[in-house]
Coordinates of C-alpha atoms in Angstrom, one line a residue:
X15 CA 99.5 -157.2 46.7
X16 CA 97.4 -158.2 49.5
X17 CA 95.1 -155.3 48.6
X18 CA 94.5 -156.1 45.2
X19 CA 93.9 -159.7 46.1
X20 CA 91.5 -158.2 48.4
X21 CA 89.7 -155.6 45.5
X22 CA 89.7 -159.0 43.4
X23 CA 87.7 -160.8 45.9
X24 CA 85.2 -157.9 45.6
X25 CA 85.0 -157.4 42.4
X26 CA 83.6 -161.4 42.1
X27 CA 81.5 -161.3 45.0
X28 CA 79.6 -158.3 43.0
X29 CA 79.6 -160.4 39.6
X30 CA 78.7 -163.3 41.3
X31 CA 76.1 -161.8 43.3
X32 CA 74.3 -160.0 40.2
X33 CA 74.2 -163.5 38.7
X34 CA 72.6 -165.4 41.4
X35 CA 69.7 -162.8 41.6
X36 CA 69.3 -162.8 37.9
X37 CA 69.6 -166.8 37.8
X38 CA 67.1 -167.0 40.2
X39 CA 64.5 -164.9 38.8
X40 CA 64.6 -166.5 35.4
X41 CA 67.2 -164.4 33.6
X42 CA 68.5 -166.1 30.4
X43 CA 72.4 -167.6 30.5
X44 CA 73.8 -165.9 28.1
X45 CA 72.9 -162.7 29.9
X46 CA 74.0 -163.9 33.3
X47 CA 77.0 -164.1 31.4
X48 CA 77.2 -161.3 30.1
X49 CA 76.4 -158.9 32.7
X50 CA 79.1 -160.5 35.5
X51 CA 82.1 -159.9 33.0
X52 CA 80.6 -156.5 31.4
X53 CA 80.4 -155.6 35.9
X54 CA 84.0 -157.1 35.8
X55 CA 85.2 -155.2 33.2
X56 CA 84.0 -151.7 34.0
X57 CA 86.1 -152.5 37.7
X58 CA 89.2 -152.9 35.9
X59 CA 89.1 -156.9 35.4
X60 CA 89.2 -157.2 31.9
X61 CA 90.3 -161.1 31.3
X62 CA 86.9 -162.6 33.1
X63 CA 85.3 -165.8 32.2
X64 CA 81.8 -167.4 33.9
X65 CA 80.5 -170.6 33.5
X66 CA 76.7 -171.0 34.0
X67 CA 73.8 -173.3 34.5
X68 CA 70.5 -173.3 36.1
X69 CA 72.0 -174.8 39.7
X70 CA 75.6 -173.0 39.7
X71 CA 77.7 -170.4 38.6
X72 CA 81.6 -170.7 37.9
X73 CA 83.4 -167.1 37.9
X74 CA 87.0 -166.6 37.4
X75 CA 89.4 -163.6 37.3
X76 CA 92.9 -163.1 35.4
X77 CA 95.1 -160.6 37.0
X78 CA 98.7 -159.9 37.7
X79 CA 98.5 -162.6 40.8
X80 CA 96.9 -166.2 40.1
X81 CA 93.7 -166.4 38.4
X82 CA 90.7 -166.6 41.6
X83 CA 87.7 -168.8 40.6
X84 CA 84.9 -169.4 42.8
X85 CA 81.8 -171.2 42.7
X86 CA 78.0 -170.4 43.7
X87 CA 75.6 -173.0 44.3
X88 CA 71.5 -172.1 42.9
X89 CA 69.2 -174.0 44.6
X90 CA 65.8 -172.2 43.5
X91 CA 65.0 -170.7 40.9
X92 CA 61.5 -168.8 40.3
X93 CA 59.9 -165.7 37.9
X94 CA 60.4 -162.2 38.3
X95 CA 61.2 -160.2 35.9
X96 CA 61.4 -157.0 37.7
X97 CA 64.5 -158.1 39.3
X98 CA 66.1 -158.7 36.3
X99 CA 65.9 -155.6 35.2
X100 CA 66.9 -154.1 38.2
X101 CA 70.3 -156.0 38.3
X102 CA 70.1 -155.0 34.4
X103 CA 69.7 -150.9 35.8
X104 CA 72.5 -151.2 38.3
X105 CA 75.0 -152.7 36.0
X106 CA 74.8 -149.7 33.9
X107 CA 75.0 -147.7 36.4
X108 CA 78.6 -149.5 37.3
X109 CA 80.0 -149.3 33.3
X110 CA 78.7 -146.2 32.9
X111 CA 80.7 -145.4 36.2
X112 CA 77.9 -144.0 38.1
X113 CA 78.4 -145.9 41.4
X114 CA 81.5 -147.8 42.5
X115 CA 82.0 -150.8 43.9
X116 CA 80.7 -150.7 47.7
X117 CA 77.5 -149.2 46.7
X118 CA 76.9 -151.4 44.0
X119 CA 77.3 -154.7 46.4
X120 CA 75.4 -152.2 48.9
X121 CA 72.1 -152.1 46.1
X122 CA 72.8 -155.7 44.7
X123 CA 72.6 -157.2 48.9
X124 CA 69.5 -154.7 49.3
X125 CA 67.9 -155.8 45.8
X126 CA 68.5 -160.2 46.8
X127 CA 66.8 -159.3 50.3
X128 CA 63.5 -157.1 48.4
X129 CA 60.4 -159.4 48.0
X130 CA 59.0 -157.7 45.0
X131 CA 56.6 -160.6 44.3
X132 CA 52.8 -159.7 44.0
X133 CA 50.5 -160.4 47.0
X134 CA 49.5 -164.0 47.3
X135 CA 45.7 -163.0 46.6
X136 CA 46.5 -161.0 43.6
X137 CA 48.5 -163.5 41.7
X138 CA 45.4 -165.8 42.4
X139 CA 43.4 -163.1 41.0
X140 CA 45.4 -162.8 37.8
X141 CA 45.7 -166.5 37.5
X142 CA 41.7 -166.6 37.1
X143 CA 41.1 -163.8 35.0
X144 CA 43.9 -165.1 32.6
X145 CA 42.3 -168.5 32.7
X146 CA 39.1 -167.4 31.6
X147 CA 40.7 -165.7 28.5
X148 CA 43.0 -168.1 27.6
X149 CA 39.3 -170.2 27.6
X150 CA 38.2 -167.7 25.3
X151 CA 41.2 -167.8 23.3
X152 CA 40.7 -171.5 22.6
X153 CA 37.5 -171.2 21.1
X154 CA 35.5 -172.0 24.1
X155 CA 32.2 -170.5 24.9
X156 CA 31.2 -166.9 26.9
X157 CA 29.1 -169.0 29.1
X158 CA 32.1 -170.7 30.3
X159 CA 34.3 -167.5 31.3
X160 CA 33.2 -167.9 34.9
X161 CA 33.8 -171.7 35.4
X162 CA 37.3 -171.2 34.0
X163 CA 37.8 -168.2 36.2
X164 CA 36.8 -170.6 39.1
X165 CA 38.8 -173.1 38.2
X166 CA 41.8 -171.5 37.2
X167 CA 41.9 -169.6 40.4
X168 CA 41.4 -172.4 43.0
X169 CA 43.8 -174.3 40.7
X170 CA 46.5 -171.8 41.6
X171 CA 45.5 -171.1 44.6
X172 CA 46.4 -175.0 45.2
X173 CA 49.7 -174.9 43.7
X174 CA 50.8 -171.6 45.5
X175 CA 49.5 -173.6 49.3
X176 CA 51.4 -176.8 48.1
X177 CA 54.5 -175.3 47.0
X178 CA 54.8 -173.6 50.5
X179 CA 54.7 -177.3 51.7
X180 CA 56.7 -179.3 49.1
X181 CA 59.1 -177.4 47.9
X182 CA 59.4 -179.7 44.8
X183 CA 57.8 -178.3 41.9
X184 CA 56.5 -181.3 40.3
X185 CA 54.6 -182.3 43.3
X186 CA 52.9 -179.0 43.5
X187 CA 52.3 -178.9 39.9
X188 CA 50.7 -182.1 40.1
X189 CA 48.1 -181.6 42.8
X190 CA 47.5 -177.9 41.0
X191 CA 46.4 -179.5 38.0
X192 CA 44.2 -182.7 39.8
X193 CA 42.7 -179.3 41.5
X194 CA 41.6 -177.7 38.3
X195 CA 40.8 -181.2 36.1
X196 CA 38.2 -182.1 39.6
X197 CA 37.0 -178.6 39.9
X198 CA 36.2 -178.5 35.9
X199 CA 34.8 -182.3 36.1
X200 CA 32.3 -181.2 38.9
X201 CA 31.1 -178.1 37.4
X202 CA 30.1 -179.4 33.8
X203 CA 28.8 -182.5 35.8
X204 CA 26.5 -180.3 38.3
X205 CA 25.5 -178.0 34.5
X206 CA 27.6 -174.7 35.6
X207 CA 30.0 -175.3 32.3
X208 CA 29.3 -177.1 29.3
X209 CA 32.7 -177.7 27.4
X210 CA 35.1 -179.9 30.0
X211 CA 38.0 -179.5 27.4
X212 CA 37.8 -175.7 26.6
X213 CA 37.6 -175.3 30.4
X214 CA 40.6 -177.1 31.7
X215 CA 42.9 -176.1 28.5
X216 CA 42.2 -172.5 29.8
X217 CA 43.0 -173.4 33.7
X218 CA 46.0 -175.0 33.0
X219 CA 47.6 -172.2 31.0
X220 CA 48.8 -170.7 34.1
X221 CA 50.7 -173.5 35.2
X222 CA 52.4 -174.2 31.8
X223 CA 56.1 -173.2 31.7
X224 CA 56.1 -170.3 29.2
X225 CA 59.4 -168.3 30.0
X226 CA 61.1 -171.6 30.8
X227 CA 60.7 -173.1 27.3
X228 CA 61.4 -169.6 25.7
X229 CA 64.9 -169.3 27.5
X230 CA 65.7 -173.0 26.6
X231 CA 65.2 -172.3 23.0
X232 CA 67.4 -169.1 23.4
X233 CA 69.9 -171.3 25.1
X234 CA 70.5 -173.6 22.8
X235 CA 70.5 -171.3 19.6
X236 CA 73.5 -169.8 21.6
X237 CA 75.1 -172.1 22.2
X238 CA 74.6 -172.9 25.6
X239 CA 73.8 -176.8 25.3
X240 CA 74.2 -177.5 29.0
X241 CA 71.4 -175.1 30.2
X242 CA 69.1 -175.5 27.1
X243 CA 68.7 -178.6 27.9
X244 CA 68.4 -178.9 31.1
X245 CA 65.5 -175.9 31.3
X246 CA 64.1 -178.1 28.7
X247 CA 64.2 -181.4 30.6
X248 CA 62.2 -179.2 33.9
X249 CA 60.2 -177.9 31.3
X250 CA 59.1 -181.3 30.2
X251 CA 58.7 -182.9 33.5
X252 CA 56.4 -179.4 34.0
X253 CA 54.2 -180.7 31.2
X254 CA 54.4 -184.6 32.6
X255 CA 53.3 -183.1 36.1
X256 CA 50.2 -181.3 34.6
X257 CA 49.3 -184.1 32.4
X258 CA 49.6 -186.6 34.7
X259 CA 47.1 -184.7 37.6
X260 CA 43.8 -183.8 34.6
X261 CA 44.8 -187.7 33.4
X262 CA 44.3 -189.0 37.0
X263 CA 40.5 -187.0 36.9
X264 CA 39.6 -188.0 33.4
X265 CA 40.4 -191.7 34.0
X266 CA 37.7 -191.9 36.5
X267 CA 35.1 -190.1 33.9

């Protein structure tokens, strides 16, 4: 008895550890979900239930002894895809009964620790090449590519330094986007860019919380009303932050 008690305990400390990463790195609730009982499942735990939202995860277990429930706290959460779809990889791997349970804990501890995150410099890169096409996107003009590129880049570059600092996102978000409405302000003031509008629009595209809206909207058409809303309330106060930092700039215009 004590031994299957023990296995049990294992069993959720996988589930619940495959959750956490893909929580973390922007995985959708319903698939959290789905993964830790498909995981439990494939170990022999076939009555498994999990309760998530963006800060926690609730996992229980129905066996022969008393049903085990434990609860994980998430305290960041963050973008990257690539683990996802690593966690996504290993799971297979355990129902299609390819690894068993030590080595899949081993990968999933190996995987939380792996920093698979672009360098700082070439997300700040990306940031201001994407900012110049998204100023192309909106209609704005080829002679303002480089200002947005400018813009969009130091713009980043601030929220990446600041969220190092503060590690609240709406502060960060803020001083990113009073960053890119100064930088744009300046450079169609000194001539360098002509349309102020076109040129912040593009810059702030980086900042605006794409995937966060997306998996709110998937939340709530299934069914999970707790998560859908809140990623749509920190979606929202996103918006409010980046708002609020180009209104600051323009009200001195």
């Amino acid at each position: 008895m004590e031994n299957e008690k023990t296995h049990t305990y294992e069993i959720m400390e996988v589930c619940l550890l495959a959750g956490k990463i893909m929580l973390q790195s922007g995985g959708e609730t319903y698939r959290v979900e789905d993964t830790m009982m498909r995981i439990a499942a494939a170990f022999g735990i076939e009555n498994s239930h999990s309760y998530v939202t963006p800060t926690g995860i609730i996992f229980s277990a129905e066996g022969a002894e008393p049903t085990k429930t434990k609860l994980i706290r998430i305290s960041s959460r963050s973008t990257d895809l690539k683990k996802v779809a690593m966690v996504n990889s290993i799971s297979r791997q355990i129902t299609n009964g390819e690894i068993n349970l030590q080595s899949a804990h081993t990968l999933l501890k190996e995987l939380e620790d792996l920093n698979v995150t672009f360098p700082f410099i070439i997300q700040v890169v990306a940031a201001s090449i994407a900012s110049g096409c998204f100023m192309i996107m909106f209609r704005g003009e080829w002679n303002d590519f480089i200002p947005s590129m400018v813009t969009g880049g130091l713009g980043y570059f601030g929220f990446l330094y600041f969220h190092r600092f503060i590690p609240v996102k709406f502060f960060s978000e803020f001083l990113a986007s009073f960053i890119i409405g100064f930088i744009a302000l300046v450079l169609v003031k000194v001539g360098v860019g002509s349309q102020l509008d076109k040129i912040i629009i593009g810059s702030v595209m980086t900042l605006v919380p794409g995937l966060l809206v997306t998996n709110a909207v998937r939340d709530l058409m299934a069914g999970h009303l707790v998560s859908g809303l809140s990623k749509g309330a920190e979606a929202l106060l996103t918006a409010f932050a980046i708002g609020s930092g180009i209104a600051v700039v323009l009200s001195y215009l």
